[in-house]
C-alpha cells in the first residue's frame, strides 16, 4: 500500500507539471493530543470448545485499552487544477496512556460449601431460556502505547461558489466542495502492568495487587479505505473545512497475549471486519499569503466483528501440568478516537 501511495504521488506530480500551468504545495507540521479507546469483546464459544465448558455467552470478556497521548504530525498536499493529493502521518511523542480496564464474566470457582457439595461453580441467573453470568473479575493496569497513524487521499473539486457579504462589500469569500477517496492505517502496540484486580461478585482468589511485571501485550491495526465529502469556505484570512467520511469495509487484526495466566500464557489472534465513520474540522488563519496557523479536530468511530483464535501450549508452573488447548470465540472490536492538533502551514506554488 505504501508503494502504491508513492507511485500515485509521483504520477500526480507528473500530471500536474505537464497538464496544468500551476501546481500548489502545502506542508503542515503540527502537534496535538489523541484520546479515545481500542476495545475488544469476546464470547459465544461453543460449550465443547470453551476451556471451562460454559454455555455460549457474549461478552465473556471485555478489555478497554485507552488512549491519552501527545502526538506529532506532518501533512502534505499538492493541488493542480481540480485535483488534489494529500497525505499525513502521526506518531506519539509520549507513551503513558490511560489505565486499561479488564472485565470477565462467568468465571468458574471452587466452593467447598456449594449447594451440591464441593465442586466447581459459576454465578449465573436464568429464566429458563436465557442465562446471564455475573461480573466476576475486574482489573485496571498501567498502560504504555506506541501509535502510528498514516493516510493518503485524492480529492476532486466538485464546485466553486464565490460570494460577497451583504454587510461588507469588501468581504469576498469562496465556498468549495470536494469528493475524495482515501486510505487510512492506524496501529497501536500496548504493554499493560497490573495495578489491582478484584472480584465484584466475591469469588475467592482474585483480589490482589500487581507487582509491576508486564501482564498483557496487545497489538491492533486498522485498515480503513474510505470516501469523504468536504465543504471548505474561506473569507479574507479565515478558512474552515468540514469533512464527513464513511468506510464500508474496515479490516482489523489484533494480537493479545496474557503472559501471567495459569494455565498459560494465552495467545490470541483475531480478525474482524466492519465499517467506520469519520468527521473532521480544519480551521486556519492566514498570517501571510504563505504562512498560516490552524487547529484540526478529527474523530473516528469503528465497529467490527469477527473471530478470535486462542491457544494455550502445554506446560507447567512447577505444581500442575496442562496440555495444549485450542478454541475460537466470536469477537467484536470497536474504537472511538479523537485527535486535536495545532499546526503551522506553509504554502508555495510552481508555475510552468
CSV table of C-alpha atoms in Angstrom, one decimal:
chain,number,residue,atom,x,y,z
A,1,UNK,CA,0.0,0.0,0.0
A,2,UNK,CA,2.9,2.4,0.8
A,3,UNK,CA,4.4,1.7,-2.6
A,4,UNK,CA,1.1,2.4,-4.3
A,5,UNK,CA,0.8,5.8,-2.5
A,6,UNK,CA,4.4,6.8,-3.5
A,7,UNK,CA,3.6,5.8,-7.1
A,8,UNK,CA,0.3,7.7,-7.1
A,9,UNK,CA,2.1,10.8,-5.7
A,10,UNK,CA,4.8,10.6,-8.4
A,11,UNK,CA,2.2,10.2,-11.2
A,12,UNK,CA,0.2,13.2,-9.8
A,13,UNK,CA,3.3,15.4,-9.8
A,14,UNK,CA,4.0,14.5,-13.4
A,15,UNK,CA,0.4,15.1,-14.4
A,16,UNK,CA,0.4,18.5,-12.6
A,17,UNK,CA,3.6,19.6,-14.2
A,18,UNK,CA,2.5,18.8,-17.7
A,19,UNK,CA,-1.2,19.4,-17.8
A,20,UNK,CA,-1.6,22.5,-15.5
A,21,UNK,CA,0.1,25.9,-15.6
A,22,UNK,CA,0.5,26.0,-11.8
A,23,UNK,CA,0.8,23.4,-9.0
A,24,UNK,CA,0.2,24.4,-5.4
A,25,UNK,CA,2.0,22.7,-2.5
A,26,UNK,CA,1.3,22.8,1.3
A,27,UNK,CA,3.5,21.4,4.1
A,28,UNK,CA,1.9,21.3,7.6
A,29,UNK,CA,3.8,20.2,10.7
A,30,UNK,CA,1.9,20.1,14.0
A,31,UNK,CA,1.5,18.7,17.5
A,32,UNK,CA,-1.6,17.5,19.3
A,33,UNK,CA,-3.4,15.1,21.7
A,34,UNK,CA,-5.0,11.8,20.9
A,35,UNK,CA,-7.8,10.5,23.1
A,36,UNK,CA,-10.2,7.6,22.9
A,37,UNK,CA,-10.0,3.8,23.2
A,38,UNK,CA,-9.5,0.5,21.4
A,39,UNK,CA,-11.9,-2.1,22.9
A,40,UNK,CA,-12.5,-5.7,22.2
A,41,UNK,CA,-15.1,-8.2,23.5
A,42,UNK,CA,-15.1,-12.0,23.1
A,43,UNK,CA,-17.6,-14.7,23.8
A,44,UNK,CA,-20.1,-17.2,22.4
A,45,UNK,CA,-17.6,-20.1,22.3
A,46,UNK,CA,-19.4,-23.5,22.0
A,47,UNK,CA,-19.5,-25.3,25.3
A,48,UNK,CA,-17.5,-28.2,23.9
A,49,UNK,CA,-14.7,-25.7,22.9
A,50,UNK,CA,-14.8,-23.5,25.9
A,51,UNK,CA,-11.9,-24.3,28.3
A,52,UNK,CA,-14.4,-24.4,31.2
A,53,UNK,CA,-17.4,-25.9,29.4
A,54,UNK,CA,-19.5,-22.8,29.8
A,55,UNK,CA,-22.6,-22.2,27.7
A,56,UNK,CA,-22.2,-19.6,24.9
A,57,UNK,CA,-22.4,-16.1,26.3
A,58,UNK,CA,-21.4,-12.7,25.0
A,59,UNK,CA,-19.4,-11.0,26.2
A,60,UNK,CA,-17.5,-13.3,28.4
A,61,UNK,CA,-14.6,-10.8,28.5
A,62,UNK,CA,-14.1,-7.2,27.6
A,63,UNK,CA,-10.8,-5.2,27.5
A,64,UNK,CA,-10.7,-1.4,27.1
A,65,UNK,CA,-7.3,0.0,26.0
A,66,UNK,CA,-7.4,3.7,26.5
A,67,UNK,CA,-5.6,6.5,24.6
A,68,UNK,CA,-4.3,9.7,26.1
A,69,UNK,CA,-1.0,10.6,24.4
A,70,UNK,CA,0.6,13.6,22.8
A,71,UNK,CA,1.4,13.2,19.1
A,72,UNK,CA,3.5,14.9,16.4
A,73,UNK,CA,2.0,15.2,12.9
A,74,UNK,CA,3.2,16.0,9.4
A,75,UNK,CA,0.9,16.6,6.5
A,76,UNK,CA,1.4,17.5,2.8
A,77,UNK,CA,-0.8,18.4,0.0
A,78,UNK,CA,-0.3,19.1,-3.7
A,79,UNK,CA,-3.1,20.6,-5.9
A,80,UNK,CA,-3.3,21.0,-9.7
A,81,UNK,CA,-6.5,22.2,-11.3
A,82,UNK,CA,-9.5,20.5,-9.7
A,83,UNK,CA,-7.4,17.6,-8.4
A,84,UNK,CA,-5.6,17.4,-5.0
A,85,UNK,CA,-3.5,14.7,-3.4
A,86,UNK,CA,-2.8,14.8,0.3
A,87,UNK,CA,-1.2,12.6,3.0
A,88,UNK,CA,-0.1,12.7,6.6
A,89,UNK,CA,1.5,10.8,9.4
A,90,UNK,CA,1.0,10.9,13.2
A,91,UNK,CA,3.2,9.3,15.8
A,92,UNK,CA,3.0,9.5,19.6
A,93,UNK,CA,5.7,11.5,21.5
A,94,UNK,CA,4.9,10.1,24.9
A,95,UNK,CA,3.6,6.6,25.8
A,96,UNK,CA,1.7,6.9,29.0
A,97,UNK,CA,-1.9,6.0,28.1
A,98,UNK,CA,-4.8,5.8,30.5
A,99,UNK,CA,-5.4,2.7,32.6
A,100,UNK,CA,-6.6,-0.4,30.8
A,101,UNK,CA,-9.7,-2.0,32.2
A,102,UNK,CA,-10.4,-5.7,32.0
A,103,UNK,CA,-13.8,-7.4,32.8
A,104,UNK,CA,-14.6,-11.1,32.9
A,105,UNK,CA,-18.0,-12.8,33.4
A,106,UNK,CA,-18.8,-16.4,34.3
A,107,UNK,CA,-15.5,-17.4,35.9
A,108,UNK,CA,-15.7,-20.9,37.5
A,109,UNK,CA,-14.5,-21.1,41.1
A,110,UNK,CA,-14.1,-24.0,43.6
A,111,UNK,CA,-16.6,-23.9,46.5
A,112,UNK,CA,-16.3,-26.4,49.4
A,113,UNK,CA,-19.7,-25.5,50.7
A,114,UNK,CA,-21.6,-25.4,47.4
A,115,UNK,CA,-25.3,-26.3,47.2
A,116,UNK,CA,-24.4,-29.6,45.6
A,117,UNK,CA,-21.3,-30.2,47.7
A,118,UNK,CA,-17.7,-29.4,47.0
A,119,UNK,CA,-17.0,-28.6,43.3
A,120,UNK,CA,-16.8,-26.0,40.6
A,121,UNK,CA,-19.5,-23.4,40.4
A,122,UNK,CA,-20.4,-20.4,38.3
A,123,UNK,CA,-22.6,-17.4,39.4
A,124,UNK,CA,-25.4,-17.3,36.9
A,125,UNK,CA,-29.1,-16.4,36.6
A,126,UNK,CA,-31.6,-17.9,34.2
A,127,UNK,CA,-35.2,-17.5,33.2
A,128,UNK,CA,-35.3,-21.0,31.6
A,129,UNK,CA,-34.5,-19.6,28.2
A,130,UNK,CA,-31.6,-17.2,28.7
A,131,UNK,CA,-28.6,-17.3,31.0
A,132,UNK,CA,-26.7,-14.4,32.5
A,133,UNK,CA,-23.3,-14.6,34.1
A,134,UNK,CA,-22.1,-12.4,37.0
A,135,UNK,CA,-19.3,-9.9,36.5
A,136,UNK,CA,-16.7,-11.9,38.4
A,137,UNK,CA,-13.4,-10.2,37.7
A,138,UNK,CA,-12.4,-6.6,37.2
A,139,UNK,CA,-8.9,-5.1,37.0
A,140,UNK,CA,-7.0,-2.0,35.9
A,141,UNK,CA,-3.5,-1.8,34.6
A,142,UNK,CA,-0.9,0.9,33.9
A,143,UNK,CA,-0.5,1.1,30.1
A,144,UNK,CA,2.2,2.2,27.7
A,145,UNK,CA,1.3,2.5,24.0
A,146,UNK,CA,3.1,3.1,20.7
A,147,UNK,CA,0.8,4.6,18.0
A,148,UNK,CA,1.3,5.1,14.3
A,149,UNK,CA,-1.3,6.7,12.0
A,150,UNK,CA,-0.9,7.5,8.3
A,151,UNK,CA,-3.2,8.2,5.5
A,152,UNK,CA,-3.4,9.2,1.8
A,153,UNK,CA,-6.3,10.7,-0.1
A,154,UNK,CA,-7.1,12.1,-3.6
A,155,UNK,CA,-9.8,14.8,-3.9
A,156,UNK,CA,-11.7,16.2,-6.8
A,157,UNK,CA,-13.2,19.7,-6.7
A,158,UNK,CA,-16.9,19.4,-7.4
A,159,UNK,CA,-17.9,23.0,-7.4
A,160,UNK,CA,-16.8,26.5,-6.5
A,161,UNK,CA,-19.0,29.4,-5.4
A,162,UNK,CA,-17.8,33.0,-4.9
A,163,UNK,CA,-19.9,35.3,-2.7
A,164,UNK,CA,-19.8,38.8,-1.3
A,165,UNK,CA,-21.0,39.7,2.1
A,166,UNK,CA,-24.2,41.8,2.1
A,167,UNK,CA,-22.9,43.8,5.1
A,168,UNK,CA,-19.4,44.4,3.8
A,169,UNK,CA,-18.9,44.6,0.1
A,170,UNK,CA,-15.1,44.3,0.5
A,171,UNK,CA,-15.6,41.0,2.3
A,172,UNK,CA,-15.4,38.4,-0.5
A,173,UNK,CA,-15.3,34.6,0.1
A,174,UNK,CA,-15.3,31.3,-1.6
A,175,UNK,CA,-17.0,28.0,-0.9
A,176,UNK,CA,-15.7,24.8,-2.5
A,177,UNK,CA,-17.0,21.2,-2.4
A,178,UNK,CA,-14.7,18.2,-2.7
A,179,UNK,CA,-15.2,14.5,-3.1
A,180,UNK,CA,-12.3,12.2,-2.1
A,181,UNK,CA,-11.2,8.6,-1.8
A,182,UNK,CA,-8.6,7.7,0.8
A,183,UNK,CA,-6.9,5.1,2.8
A,184,UNK,CA,-6.0,5.3,6.5
A,185,UNK,CA,-4.0,2.9,8.6
A,186,UNK,CA,-3.9,3.0,12.4
A,187,UNK,CA,-1.7,0.7,14.5
A,188,UNK,CA,-1.3,0.6,18.3
A,189,UNK,CA,1.0,-1.6,20.5
A,190,UNK,CA,0.2,-1.8,24.2
A,191,UNK,CA,2.0,-3.1,27.3
A,192,UNK,CA,0.0,-3.4,30.5
A,193,UNK,CA,1.1,-3.8,34.1
A,194,UNK,CA,-1.5,-4.7,36.6
A,195,UNK,CA,-2.3,-2.2,39.3
A,196,UNK,CA,-5.1,-4.1,41.1
A,197,UNK,CA,-7.5,-6.9,40.4
A,198,UNK,CA,-10.7,-7.7,42.4
A,199,UNK,CA,-13.9,-9.7,42.2
A,200,UNK,CA,-17.2,-7.7,42.1
A,201,UNK,CA,-19.2,-10.9,42.7
A,202,UNK,CA,-17.0,-12.0,45.6
A,203,UNK,CA,-15.4,-15.2,44.2
A,204,UNK,CA,-12.2,-16.1,46.1
A,205,UNK,CA,-8.7,-15.9,44.8
A,206,UNK,CA,-8.9,-12.9,42.5
A,207,UNK,CA,-8.2,-10.0,44.9
A,208,UNK,CA,-4.6,-8.8,44.7
A,209,UNK,CA,-2.2,-6.0,43.6
A,210,UNK,CA,0.2,-6.1,40.7
A,211,UNK,CA,4.0,-6.5,41.1
A,212,UNK,CA,5.0,-4.2,38.2
A,213,UNK,CA,5.5,-7.0,35.6
A,214,UNK,CA,4.0,-6.8,32.1
A,215,UNK,CA,0.9,-9.0,32.3
A,216,UNK,CA,-0.7,-8.3,28.9
A,217,UNK,CA,0.6,-7.2,25.5
A,218,UNK,CA,-1.9,-6.1,22.8
A,219,UNK,CA,-1.4,-5.1,19.2
A,220,UNK,CA,-4.2,-3.9,17.0
A,221,UNK,CA,-4.2,-2.4,13.5
A,222,UNK,CA,-7.0,-0.9,11.4
A,223,UNK,CA,-7.1,-0.8,7.6
A,224,UNK,CA,-9.6,1.9,6.5
A,225,UNK,CA,-10.4,2.7,2.9
A,226,UNK,CA,-13.0,5.5,2.8
A,227,UNK,CA,-14.9,8.0,0.8
A,228,UNK,CA,-15.2,11.6,2.1
A,229,UNK,CA,-17.1,14.8,1.2
A,230,UNK,CA,-15.5,18.1,2.2
A,231,UNK,CA,-17.1,21.6,2.3
A,232,UNK,CA,-14.4,24.3,2.5
A,233,UNK,CA,-15.0,28.0,2.9
A,234,UNK,CA,-12.6,31.0,3.0
A,235,UNK,CA,-13.1,34.7,3.7
A,236,UNK,CA,-10.2,37.1,3.9
A,237,UNK,CA,-7.8,35.5,6.3
A,238,UNK,CA,-10.0,32.8,7.8
A,239,UNK,CA,-10.6,29.4,6.3
A,240,UNK,CA,-12.8,26.5,7.6
A,241,UNK,CA,-13.2,23.0,6.1
A,242,UNK,CA,-15.7,20.4,7.3
A,243,UNK,CA,-15.5,16.8,6.2
A,244,UNK,CA,-17.6,13.7,6.7
A,245,UNK,CA,-16.4,10.2,5.6
A,246,UNK,CA,-17.6,6.6,5.6
A,247,UNK,CA,-15.8,3.3,5.2
A,248,UNK,CA,-17.9,0.3,4.2
A,249,UNK,CA,-15.1,-2.2,4.7
A,250,UNK,CA,-12.7,-1.9,7.6
A,251,UNK,CA,-10.3,-4.7,8.4
A,252,UNK,CA,-9.0,-5.1,11.9
A,253,UNK,CA,-6.3,-7.5,13.1
A,254,UNK,CA,-5.3,-7.9,16.8
A,255,UNK,CA,-3.0,-10.0,18.9
A,256,UNK,CA,-3.4,-10.4,22.6
A,257,UNK,CA,-1.0,-12.3,25.0
A,258,UNK,CA,-2.0,-12.9,28.6
A,259,UNK,CA,1.5,-13.6,29.9
A,260,UNK,CA,0.7,-14.3,33.6
A,261,UNK,CA,-2.3,-16.7,33.2
A,262,UNK,CA,-2.1,-20.2,34.6
A,263,UNK,CA,-2.6,-22.4,32.5
A,264,UNK,CA,-0.8,-20.1,30.1
A,265,UNK,CA,0.3,-17.8,28.6
A,266,UNK,CA,-2.8,-17.4,26.5
A,267,UNK,CA,-2.1,-16.4,22.9
A,268,UNK,CA,-5.0,-14.9,20.9
A,269,UNK,CA,-5.2,-13.6,17.3
A,270,UNK,CA,-8.3,-12.1,15.8
A,271,UNK,CA,-9.6,-10.7,12.5
A,272,UNK,CA,-12.7,-8.5,12.3
A,273,UNK,CA,-14.5,-6.6,9.5
A,274,UNK,CA,-17.0,-3.8,9.7
A,275,UNK,CA,-17.4,-0.1,9.0
A,276,UNK,CA,-16.2,3.3,10.1
A,277,UNK,CA,-17.5,6.9,10.3
A,278,UNK,CA,-15.1,9.9,10.1
A,279,UNK,CA,-15.6,13.6,10.8
A,280,UNK,CA,-13.1,16.4,10.6
A,281,UNK,CA,-13.0,20.2,11.2
A,282,UNK,CA,-10.0,22.2,10.0
A,283,UNK,CA,-9.8,25.8,10.9
A,284,UNK,CA,-6.9,28.1,9.7
A,285,UNK,CA,-5.9,31.7,10.0
A,286,UNK,CA,-3.6,33.2,7.3
A,287,UNK,CA,-0.8,35.3,8.7
A,288,UNK,CA,0.7,36.0,5.3
A,289,UNK,CA,0.0,34.6,1.8
A,290,UNK,CA,2.3,31.7,2.5
A,291,UNK,CA,2.1,31.1,6.3
A,292,UNK,CA,-0.9,30.2,8.4
A,293,UNK,CA,-1.8,28.6,11.7
A,294,UNK,CA,-4.6,26.2,12.3
A,295,UNK,CA,-6.5,23.8,14.5
A,296,UNK,CA,-7.5,20.3,13.3
A,297,UNK,CA,-10.2,18.2,15.0
A,298,UNK,CA,-10.5,14.7,13.8
A,299,UNK,CA,-13.0,12.0,15.0
A,300,UNK,CA,-13.1,8.3,14.1
A,301,UNK,CA,-15.6,5.6,15.1
A,302,UNK,CA,-15.1,2.0,14.1
A,303,UNK,CA,-17.4,-1.0,14.7
A,304,UNK,CA,-16.3,-4.5,13.6
A,305,UNK,CA,-17.0,-8.2,14.3
A,306,UNK,CA,-15.3,-11.5,13.5
A,307,UNK,CA,-13.5,-14.3,15.3
A,308,UNK,CA,-10.5,-14.7,17.7
A,309,UNK,CA,-8.4,-17.9,17.8
A,310,UNK,CA,-6.9,-18.8,21.2
A,311,UNK,CA,-4.2,-21.2,22.2
A,312,UNK,CA,-2.5,-22.4,25.4
A,313,UNK,CA,0.5,-24.6,24.9
A,314,UNK,CA,1.4,-27.5,27.1
A,315,UNK,CA,3.4,-26.5,30.1
A,316,UNK,CA,3.8,-26.5,33.9
A,317,UNK,CA,4.1,-24.0,36.7
A,318,UNK,CA,6.0,-26.4,38.9
A,319,UNK,CA,2.9,-27.7,40.6
A,320,UNK,CA,0.5,-28.5,37.9
A,321,UNK,CA,0.8,-29.7,34.3
A,322,UNK,CA,-1.5,-28.9,31.3
A,323,UNK,CA,-1.7,-29.9,27.7
A,324,UNK,CA,-2.3,-28.0,24.5
A,325,UNK,CA,-5.7,-26.2,24.3
A,326,UNK,CA,-7.2,-24.5,21.3
A,327,UNK,CA,-10.6,-22.7,21.0
A,328,UNK,CA,-12.3,-20.0,18.9
A,329,UNK,CA,-14.6,-17.3,20.1
A,330,UNK,CA,-16.7,-14.5,18.5
A,331,UNK,CA,-15.0,-11.1,18.7
A,332,UNK,CA,-16.1,-7.5,18.4
A,333,UNK,CA,-13.6,-4.7,18.1
A,334,UNK,CA,-14.7,-1.0,18.5
A,335,UNK,CA,-12.7,2.2,18.5
A,336,UNK,CA,-13.7,5.8,19.4
A,337,UNK,CA,-10.8,8.1,18.8
A,338,UNK,CA,-10.5,11.9,18.7
A,339,UNK,CA,-7.4,13.9,17.7
A,340,UNK,CA,-6.9,17.6,18.4
A,341,UNK,CA,-3.9,19.2,16.6
A,342,UNK,CA,-2.4,22.7,16.4
A,343,UNK,CA,-0.4,23.2,13.2
A,344,UNK,CA,1.6,25.6,11.1
A,345,UNK,CA,1.1,25.6,7.3
A,346,UNK,CA,3.5,26.8,4.6
A,347,UNK,CA,2.2,27.2,1.0
A,348,UNK,CA,4.0,27.7,-2.2
A,349,UNK,CA,3.4,27.2,-5.9
A,350,UNK,CA,5.3,26.3,-9.1
A,351,UNK,CA,4.4,27.7,-12.5
A,352,UNK,CA,5.3,26.5,-15.9
